[in-house]
PDB file of C-alpha atoms in Angstrom:
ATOM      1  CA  UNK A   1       0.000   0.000   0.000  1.00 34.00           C
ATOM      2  CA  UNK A   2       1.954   2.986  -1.447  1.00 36.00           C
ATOM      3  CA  UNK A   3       0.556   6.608  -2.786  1.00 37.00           C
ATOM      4  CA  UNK A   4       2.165   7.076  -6.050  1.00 37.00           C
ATOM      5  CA  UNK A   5       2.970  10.904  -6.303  1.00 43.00           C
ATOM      6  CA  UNK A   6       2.543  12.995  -9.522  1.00 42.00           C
ATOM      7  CA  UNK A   7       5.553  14.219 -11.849  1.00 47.00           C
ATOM      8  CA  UNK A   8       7.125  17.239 -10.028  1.00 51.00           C
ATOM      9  CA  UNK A   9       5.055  16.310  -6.925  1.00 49.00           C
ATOM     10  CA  UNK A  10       7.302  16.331  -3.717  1.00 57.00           C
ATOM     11  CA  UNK A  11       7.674  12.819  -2.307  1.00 70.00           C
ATOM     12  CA  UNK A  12       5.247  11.945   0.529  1.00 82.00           C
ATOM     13  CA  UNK A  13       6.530  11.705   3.757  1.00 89.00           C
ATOM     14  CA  UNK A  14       6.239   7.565   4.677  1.00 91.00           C
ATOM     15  CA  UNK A  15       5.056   7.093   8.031  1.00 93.00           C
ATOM     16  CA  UNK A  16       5.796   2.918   8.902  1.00 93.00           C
ATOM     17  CA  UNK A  17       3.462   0.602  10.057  1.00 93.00           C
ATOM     18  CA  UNK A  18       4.014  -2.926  11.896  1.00 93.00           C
ATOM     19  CA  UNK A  19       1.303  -4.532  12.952  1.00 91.00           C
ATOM     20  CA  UNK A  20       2.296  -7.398  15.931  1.00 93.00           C
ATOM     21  CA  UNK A  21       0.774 -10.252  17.275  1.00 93.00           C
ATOM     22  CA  UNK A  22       0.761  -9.767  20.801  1.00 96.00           C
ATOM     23  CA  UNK A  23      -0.515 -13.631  22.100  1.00 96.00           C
ATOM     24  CA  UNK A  24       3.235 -15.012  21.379  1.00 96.00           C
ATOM     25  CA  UNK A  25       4.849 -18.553  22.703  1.00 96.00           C
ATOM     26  CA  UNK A  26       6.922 -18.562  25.531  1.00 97.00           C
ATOM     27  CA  UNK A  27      10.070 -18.573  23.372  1.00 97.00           C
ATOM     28  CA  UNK A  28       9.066 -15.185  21.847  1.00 97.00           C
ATOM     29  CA  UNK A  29       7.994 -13.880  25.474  1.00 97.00           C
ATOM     30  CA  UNK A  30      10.759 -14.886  26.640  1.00 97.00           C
ATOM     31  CA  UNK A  31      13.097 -12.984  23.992  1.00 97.00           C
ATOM     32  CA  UNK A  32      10.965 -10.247  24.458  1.00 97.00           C
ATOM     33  CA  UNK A  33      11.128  -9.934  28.504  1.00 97.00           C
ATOM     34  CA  UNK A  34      15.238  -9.756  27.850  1.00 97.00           C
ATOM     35  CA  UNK A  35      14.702  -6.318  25.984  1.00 97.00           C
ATOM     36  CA  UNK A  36      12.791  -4.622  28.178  1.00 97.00           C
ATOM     37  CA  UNK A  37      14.264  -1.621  30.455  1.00 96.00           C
ATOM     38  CA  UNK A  38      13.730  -2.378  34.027  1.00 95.00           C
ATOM     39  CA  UNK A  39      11.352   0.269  33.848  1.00 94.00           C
ATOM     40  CA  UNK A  40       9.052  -1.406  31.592  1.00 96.00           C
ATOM     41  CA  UNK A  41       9.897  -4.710  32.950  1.00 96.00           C
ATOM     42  CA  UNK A  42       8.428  -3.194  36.795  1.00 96.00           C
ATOM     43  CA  UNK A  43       5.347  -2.245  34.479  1.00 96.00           C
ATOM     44  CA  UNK A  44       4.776  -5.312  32.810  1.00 97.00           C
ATOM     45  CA  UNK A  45       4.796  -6.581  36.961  1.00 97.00           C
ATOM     46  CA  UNK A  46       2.275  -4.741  37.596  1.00 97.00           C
ATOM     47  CA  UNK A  47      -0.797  -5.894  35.799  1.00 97.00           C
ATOM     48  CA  UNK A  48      -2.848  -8.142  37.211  1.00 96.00           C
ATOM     49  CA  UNK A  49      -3.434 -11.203  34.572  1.00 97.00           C
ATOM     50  CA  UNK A  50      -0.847 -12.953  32.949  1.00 97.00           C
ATOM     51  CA  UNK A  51      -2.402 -12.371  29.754  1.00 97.00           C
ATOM     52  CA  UNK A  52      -2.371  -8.475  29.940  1.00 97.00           C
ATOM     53  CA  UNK A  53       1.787  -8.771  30.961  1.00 98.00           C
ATOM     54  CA  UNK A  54       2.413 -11.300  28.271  1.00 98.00           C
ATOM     55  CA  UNK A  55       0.872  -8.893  25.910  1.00 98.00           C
ATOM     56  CA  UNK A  56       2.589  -5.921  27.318  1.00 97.00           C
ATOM     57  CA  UNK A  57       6.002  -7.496  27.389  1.00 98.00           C
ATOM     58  CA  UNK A  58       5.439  -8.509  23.717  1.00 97.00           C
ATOM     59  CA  UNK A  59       4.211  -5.204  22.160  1.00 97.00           C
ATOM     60  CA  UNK A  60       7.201  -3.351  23.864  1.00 97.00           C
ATOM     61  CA  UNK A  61       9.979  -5.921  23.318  1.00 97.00           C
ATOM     62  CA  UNK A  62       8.838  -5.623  19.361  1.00 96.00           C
ATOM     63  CA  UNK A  63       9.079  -1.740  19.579  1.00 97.00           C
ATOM     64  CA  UNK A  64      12.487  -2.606  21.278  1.00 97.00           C
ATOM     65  CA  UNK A  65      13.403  -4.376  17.994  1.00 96.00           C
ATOM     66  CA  UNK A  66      11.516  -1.956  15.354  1.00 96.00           C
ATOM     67  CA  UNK A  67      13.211   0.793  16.517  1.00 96.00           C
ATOM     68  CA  UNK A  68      16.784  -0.975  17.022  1.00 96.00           C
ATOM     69  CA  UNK A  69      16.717  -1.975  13.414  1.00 94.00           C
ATOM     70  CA  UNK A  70      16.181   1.618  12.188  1.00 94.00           C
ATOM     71  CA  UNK A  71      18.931   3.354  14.876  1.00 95.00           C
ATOM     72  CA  UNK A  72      21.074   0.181  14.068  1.00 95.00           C
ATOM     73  CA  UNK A  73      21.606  -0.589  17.592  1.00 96.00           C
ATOM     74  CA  UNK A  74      20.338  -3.830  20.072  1.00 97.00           C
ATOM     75  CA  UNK A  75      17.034  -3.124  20.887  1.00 97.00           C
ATOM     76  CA  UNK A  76      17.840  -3.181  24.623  1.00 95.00           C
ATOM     77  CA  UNK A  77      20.034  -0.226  23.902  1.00 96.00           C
ATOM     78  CA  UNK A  78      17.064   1.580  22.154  1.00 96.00           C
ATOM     79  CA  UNK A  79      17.449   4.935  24.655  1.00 93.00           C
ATOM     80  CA  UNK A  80      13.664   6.040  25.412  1.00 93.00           C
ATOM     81  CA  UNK A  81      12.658   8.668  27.241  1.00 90.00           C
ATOM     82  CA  UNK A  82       9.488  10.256  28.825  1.00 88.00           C
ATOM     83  CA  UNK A  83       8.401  13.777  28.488  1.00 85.00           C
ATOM     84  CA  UNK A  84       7.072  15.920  30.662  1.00 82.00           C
ATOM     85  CA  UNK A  85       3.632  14.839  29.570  1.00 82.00           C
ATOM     86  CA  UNK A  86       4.673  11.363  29.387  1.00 83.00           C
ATOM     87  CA  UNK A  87       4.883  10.698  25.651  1.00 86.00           C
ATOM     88  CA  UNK A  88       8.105   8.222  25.045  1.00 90.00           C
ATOM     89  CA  UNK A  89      10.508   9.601  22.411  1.00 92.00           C
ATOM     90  CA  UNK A  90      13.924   8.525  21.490  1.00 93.00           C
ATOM     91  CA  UNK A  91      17.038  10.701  22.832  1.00 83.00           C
ATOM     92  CA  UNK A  92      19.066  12.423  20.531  1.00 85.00           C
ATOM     93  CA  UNK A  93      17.016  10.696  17.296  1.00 92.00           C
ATOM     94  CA  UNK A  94      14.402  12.775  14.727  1.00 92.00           C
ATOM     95  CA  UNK A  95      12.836   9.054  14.723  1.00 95.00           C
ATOM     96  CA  UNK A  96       9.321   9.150  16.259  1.00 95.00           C
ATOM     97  CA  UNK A  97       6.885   6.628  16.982  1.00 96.00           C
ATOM     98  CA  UNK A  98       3.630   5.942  18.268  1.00 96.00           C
ATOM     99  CA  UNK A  99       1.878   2.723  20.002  1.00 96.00           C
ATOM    100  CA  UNK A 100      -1.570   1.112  20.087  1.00 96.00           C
ATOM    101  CA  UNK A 101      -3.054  -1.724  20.998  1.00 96.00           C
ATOM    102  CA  UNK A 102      -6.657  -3.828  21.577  1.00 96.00           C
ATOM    103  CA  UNK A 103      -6.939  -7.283  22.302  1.00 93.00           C
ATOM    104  CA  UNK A 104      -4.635  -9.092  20.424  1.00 95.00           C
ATOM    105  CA  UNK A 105      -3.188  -7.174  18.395  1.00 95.00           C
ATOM    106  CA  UNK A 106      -1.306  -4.000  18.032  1.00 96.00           C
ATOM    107  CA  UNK A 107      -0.003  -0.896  15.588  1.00 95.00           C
ATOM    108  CA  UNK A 108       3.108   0.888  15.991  1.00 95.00           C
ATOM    109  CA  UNK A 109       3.323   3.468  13.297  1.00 96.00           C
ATOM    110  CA  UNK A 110       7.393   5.458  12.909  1.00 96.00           C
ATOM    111  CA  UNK A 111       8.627   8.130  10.924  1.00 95.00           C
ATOM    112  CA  UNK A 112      10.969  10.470  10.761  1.00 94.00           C
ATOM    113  CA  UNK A 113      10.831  14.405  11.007  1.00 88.00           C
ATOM    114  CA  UNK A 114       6.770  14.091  11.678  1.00 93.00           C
ATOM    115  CA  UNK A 115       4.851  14.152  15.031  1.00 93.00           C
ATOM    116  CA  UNK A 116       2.755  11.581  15.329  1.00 96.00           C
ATOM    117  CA  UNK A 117       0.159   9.324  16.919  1.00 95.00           C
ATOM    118  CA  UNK A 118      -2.475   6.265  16.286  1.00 96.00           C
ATOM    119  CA  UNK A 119      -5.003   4.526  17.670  1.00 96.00           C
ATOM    120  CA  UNK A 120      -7.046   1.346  17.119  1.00 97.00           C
ATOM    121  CA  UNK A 121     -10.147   0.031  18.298  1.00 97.00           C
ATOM    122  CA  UNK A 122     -12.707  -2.846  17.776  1.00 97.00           C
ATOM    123  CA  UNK A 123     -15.848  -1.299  17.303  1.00 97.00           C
ATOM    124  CA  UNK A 124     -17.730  -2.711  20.493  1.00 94.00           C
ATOM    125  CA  UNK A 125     -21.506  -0.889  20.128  1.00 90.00           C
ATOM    126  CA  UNK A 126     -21.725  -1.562  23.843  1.00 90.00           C
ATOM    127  CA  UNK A 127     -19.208   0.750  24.929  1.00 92.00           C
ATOM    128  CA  UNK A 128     -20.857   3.705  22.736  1.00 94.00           C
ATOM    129  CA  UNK A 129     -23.283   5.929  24.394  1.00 94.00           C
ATOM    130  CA  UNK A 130     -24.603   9.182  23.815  1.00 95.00           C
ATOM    131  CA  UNK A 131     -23.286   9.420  27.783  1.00 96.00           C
ATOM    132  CA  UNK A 132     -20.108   8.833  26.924  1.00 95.00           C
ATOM    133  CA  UNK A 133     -19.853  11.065  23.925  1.00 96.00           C
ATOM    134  CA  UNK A 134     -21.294  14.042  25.267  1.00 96.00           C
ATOM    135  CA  UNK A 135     -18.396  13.514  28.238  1.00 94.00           C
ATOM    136  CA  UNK A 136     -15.762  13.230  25.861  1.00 93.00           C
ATOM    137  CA  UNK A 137     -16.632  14.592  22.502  1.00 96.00           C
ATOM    138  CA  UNK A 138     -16.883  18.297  21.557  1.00 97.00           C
ATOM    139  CA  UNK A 139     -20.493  19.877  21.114  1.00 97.00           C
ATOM    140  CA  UNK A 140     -20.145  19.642  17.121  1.00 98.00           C
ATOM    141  CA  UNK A 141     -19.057  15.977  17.449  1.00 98.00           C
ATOM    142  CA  UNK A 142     -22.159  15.183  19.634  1.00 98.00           C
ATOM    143  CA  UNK A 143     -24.311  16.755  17.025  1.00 97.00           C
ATOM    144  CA  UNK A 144     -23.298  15.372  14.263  1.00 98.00           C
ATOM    145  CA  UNK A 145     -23.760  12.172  15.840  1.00 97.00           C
ATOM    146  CA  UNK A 146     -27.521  12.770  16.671  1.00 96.00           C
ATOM    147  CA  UNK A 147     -27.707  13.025  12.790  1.00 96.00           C
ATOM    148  CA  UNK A 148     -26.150   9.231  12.076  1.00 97.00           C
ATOM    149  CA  UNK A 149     -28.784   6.793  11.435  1.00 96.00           C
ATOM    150  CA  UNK A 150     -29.259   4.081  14.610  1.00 95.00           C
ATOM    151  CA  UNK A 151     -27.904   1.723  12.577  1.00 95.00           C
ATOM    152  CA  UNK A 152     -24.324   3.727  11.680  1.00 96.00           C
ATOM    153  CA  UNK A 153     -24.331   5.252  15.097  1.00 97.00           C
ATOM    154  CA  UNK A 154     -21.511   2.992  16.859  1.00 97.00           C
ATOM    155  CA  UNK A 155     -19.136   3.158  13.485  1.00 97.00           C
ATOM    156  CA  UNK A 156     -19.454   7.086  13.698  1.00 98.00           C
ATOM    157  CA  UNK A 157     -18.958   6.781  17.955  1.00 98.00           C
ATOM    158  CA  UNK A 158     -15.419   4.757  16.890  1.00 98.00           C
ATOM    159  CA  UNK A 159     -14.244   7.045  14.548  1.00 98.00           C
ATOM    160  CA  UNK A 160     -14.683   9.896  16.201  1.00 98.00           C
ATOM    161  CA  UNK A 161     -12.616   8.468  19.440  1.00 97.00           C
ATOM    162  CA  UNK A 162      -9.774   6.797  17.290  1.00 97.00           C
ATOM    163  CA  UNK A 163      -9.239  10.358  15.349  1.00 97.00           C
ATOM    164  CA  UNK A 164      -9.479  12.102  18.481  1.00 96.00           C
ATOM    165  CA  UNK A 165      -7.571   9.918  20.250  1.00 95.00           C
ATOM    166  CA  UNK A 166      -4.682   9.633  17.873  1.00 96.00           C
ATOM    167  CA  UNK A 167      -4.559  13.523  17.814  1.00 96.00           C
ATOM    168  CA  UNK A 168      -4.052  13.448  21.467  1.00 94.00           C
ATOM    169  CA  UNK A 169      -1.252  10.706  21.650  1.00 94.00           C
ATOM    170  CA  UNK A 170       0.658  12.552  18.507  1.00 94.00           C
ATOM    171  CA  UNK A 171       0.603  16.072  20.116  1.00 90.00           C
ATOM    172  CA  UNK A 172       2.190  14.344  23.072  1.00 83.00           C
ATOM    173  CA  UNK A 173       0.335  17.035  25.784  1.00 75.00           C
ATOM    174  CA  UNK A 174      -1.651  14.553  27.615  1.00 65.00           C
ATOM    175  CA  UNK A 175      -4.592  15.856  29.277  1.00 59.00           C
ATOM    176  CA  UNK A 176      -3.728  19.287  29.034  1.00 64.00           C
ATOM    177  CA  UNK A 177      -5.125  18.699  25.396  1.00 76.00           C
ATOM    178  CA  UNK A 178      -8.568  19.147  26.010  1.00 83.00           C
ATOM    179  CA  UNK A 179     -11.097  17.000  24.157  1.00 89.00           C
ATOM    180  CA  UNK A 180     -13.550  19.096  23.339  1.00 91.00           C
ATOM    181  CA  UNK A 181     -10.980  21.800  21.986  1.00 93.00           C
ATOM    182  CA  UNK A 182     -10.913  20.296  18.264  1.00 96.00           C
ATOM    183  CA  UNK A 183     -13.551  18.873  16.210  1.00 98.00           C
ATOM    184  CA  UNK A 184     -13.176  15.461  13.606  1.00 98.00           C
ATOM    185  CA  UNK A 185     -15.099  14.414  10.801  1.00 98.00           C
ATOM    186  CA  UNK A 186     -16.797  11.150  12.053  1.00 98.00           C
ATOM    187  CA  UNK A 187     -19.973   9.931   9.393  1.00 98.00           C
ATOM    188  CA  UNK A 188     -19.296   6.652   8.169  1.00 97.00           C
ATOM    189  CA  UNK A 189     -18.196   7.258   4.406  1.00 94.00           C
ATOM    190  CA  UNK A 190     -16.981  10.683   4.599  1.00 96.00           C
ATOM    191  CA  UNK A 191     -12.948  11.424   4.589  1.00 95.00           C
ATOM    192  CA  UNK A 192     -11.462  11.397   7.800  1.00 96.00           C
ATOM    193  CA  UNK A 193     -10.472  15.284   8.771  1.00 96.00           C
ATOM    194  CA  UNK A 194     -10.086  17.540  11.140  1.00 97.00           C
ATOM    195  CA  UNK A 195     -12.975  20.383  10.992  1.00 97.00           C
ATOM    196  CA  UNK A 196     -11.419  22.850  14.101  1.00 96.00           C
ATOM    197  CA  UNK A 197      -8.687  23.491  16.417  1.00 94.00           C
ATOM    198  CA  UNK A 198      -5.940  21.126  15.238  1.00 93.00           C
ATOM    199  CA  UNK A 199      -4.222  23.296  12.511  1.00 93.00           C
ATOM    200  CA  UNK A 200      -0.999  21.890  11.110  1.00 94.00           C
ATOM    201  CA  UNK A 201      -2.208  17.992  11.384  1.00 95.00           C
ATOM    202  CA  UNK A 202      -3.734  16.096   9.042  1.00 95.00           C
ATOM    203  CA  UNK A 203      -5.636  12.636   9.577  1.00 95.00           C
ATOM    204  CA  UNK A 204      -6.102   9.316   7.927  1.00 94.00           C
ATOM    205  CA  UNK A 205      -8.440   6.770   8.956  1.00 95.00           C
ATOM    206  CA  UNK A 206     -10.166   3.411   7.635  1.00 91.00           C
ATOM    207  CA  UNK A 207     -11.167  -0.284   9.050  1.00 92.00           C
ATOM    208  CA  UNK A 208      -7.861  -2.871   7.880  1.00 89.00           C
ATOM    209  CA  UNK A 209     -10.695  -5.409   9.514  1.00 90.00           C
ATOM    210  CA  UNK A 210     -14.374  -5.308   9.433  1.00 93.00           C
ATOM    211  CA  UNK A 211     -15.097  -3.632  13.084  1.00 96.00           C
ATOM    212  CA  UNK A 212     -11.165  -2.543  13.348  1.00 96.00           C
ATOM    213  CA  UNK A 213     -11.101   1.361  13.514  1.00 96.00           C
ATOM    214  CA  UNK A 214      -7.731   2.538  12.998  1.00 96.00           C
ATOM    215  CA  UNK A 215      -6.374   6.624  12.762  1.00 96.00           C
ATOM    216  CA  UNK A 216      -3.279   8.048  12.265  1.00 96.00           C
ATOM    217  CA  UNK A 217      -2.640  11.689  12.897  1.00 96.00           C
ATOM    218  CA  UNK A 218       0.487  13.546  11.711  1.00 96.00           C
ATOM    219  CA  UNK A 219       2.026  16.972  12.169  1.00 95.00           C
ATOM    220  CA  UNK A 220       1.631  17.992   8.835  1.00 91.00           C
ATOM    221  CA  UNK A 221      -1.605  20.109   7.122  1.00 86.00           C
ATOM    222  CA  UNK A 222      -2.171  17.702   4.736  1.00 87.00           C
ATOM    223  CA  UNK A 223      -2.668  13.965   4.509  1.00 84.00           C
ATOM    224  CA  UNK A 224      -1.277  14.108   0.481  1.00 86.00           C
ATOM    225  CA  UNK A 225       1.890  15.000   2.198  1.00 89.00           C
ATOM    226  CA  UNK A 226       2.297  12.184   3.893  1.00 92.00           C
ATOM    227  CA  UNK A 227       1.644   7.799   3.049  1.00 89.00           C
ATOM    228  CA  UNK A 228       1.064   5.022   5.397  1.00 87.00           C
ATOM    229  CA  UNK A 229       4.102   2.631   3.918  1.00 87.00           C
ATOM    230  CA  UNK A 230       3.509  -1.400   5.032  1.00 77.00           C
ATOM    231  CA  UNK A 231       6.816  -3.076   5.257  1.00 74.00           C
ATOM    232  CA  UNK A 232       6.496  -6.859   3.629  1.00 57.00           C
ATOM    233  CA  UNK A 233       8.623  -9.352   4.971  1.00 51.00           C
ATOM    234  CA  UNK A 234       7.738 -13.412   4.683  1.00 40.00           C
ATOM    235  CA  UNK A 235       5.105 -14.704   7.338  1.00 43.00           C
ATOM    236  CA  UNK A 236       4.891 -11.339   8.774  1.00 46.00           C
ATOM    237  CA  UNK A 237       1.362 -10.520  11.080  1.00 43.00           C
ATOM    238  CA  UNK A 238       0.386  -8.202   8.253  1.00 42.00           C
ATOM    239  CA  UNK A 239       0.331 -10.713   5.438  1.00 38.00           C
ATOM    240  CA  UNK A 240      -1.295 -13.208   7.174  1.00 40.00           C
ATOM    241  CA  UNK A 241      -3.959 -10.737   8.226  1.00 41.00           C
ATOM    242  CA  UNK A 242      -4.621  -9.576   4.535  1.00 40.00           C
ATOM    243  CA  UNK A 243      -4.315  -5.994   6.182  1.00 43.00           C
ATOM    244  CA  UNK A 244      -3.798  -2.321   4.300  1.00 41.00           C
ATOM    245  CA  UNK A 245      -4.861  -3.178   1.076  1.00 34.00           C
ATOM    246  CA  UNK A 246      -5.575  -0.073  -0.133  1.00 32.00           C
ATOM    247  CA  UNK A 247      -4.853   4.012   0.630  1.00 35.00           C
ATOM    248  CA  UNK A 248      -7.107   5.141   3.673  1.00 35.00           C
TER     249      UNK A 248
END
């Protein structure tokens, strides 16, 4: 999945994205738990169910590796660091990154020279509610949703939080980015945009599996400036998935 640019275009910026399995055998946990910081290994410690620290350990032992193979360093030397918000970044690196996960599986997206952020979610109707949108959602968003038909309603709830969410996690400002501060396109069908308060970010969103929201924002005013890029490798997640088979 590529975007082919126009003669005398300027190249699109790629933006990377791995997609990992995160219910791995014990030999892959294993290799995993040996790259972790002890930071992240006193994290993965603390949840409560096995499955949730097996998971844990494997999405951040693979971002060990991801990001090792493009600093060409051992992932365990991989230096991240926390900002003052709490968004990890690299030390001394242009290389940025951004990591999301539900269930199973999980997106990390990387580029270089662009802020950015994602987020993926399975579109569960019962955790929509016109409760939990007007808490969360700006006073546009909440309106356009009482337009959706019933039957659209949760796939317009999901993008809206993935877009909004993926915002938040690229500007990196944690909760001092207030929710209802920006508004995003959310009607099933239309582009995915941003309609207020986000100037100089651009958005691109689509379902890689029926009921599998995913967005991607980036720090740059458009989306044509920008392309998601798929790495292929054999018996990688994303080929056995059939995922990205097209531009979002």
């Amino acid at each position: 999945m590529q975007a082919h640019n126009s003669p005398g275009a300027p190249a699109a910026a790629p933006i990377e994205a791995y997609w990992m399995q995160l219910d791995v055998d014990d030999a892959d946990h294993a290799r995993f738990a040996r790259l972790l910081s002890a930071e992240e290994q006193q994290r993965a410690a603390s949840f409560r169910f096995d499955r949730d620290r097996r998971r844990y350990v494997a999405r951040h032992g693979r971002l060990r590796e991801l990001l090792g193979g493009r600093l060409g360093c051992a992932p365990q030397e991989v230096a991240l660091q926390r900002d003052d918000f709490g968004k990890p970044f690299i030390a001394s690196s242009a290389l940025r990154f951004n990591l999301s996960h539900a269930g199973g599986l999980a997106l990390c997206v990387i580029a270089a020279g662009l802020e950015i952020g994602c987020d993926i979610e399975w579109r569960h109707p019962g955790l929509a509610s016109p409760e939990v949108a007007c808490q969360f959602f700006a006073p546009l968003e909440v309106e356009m949703l009482a337009s959706v038909p019933a039957e659209a309603w949760a796939e317009a709830f999901f993008n809206c939080w993935t877009r909004k969410e993926a915002f938040v996690k690229g500007c990196g400002r944690g909760l001092s980015c207030g929710l209802a501060d920006f508004d995003v396109s959310l009607r099933p069908g239309e582009p995915a945009a941003f309609l207020r308060g986000a100037e100089g970010w651009s958005l691109a969103a689509f379902e890689p599996l029926p009921g599998l929201h995913l967005a991607v924002a980036a720090s740059s005013p458009s989306s044509a400036a920008w392309r998601l890029v798929i790495p292929r490798r054999p018996n990688s997640a994303s080929n056995r998935l059939g995922l990205f088979t097209r531009n979002p």
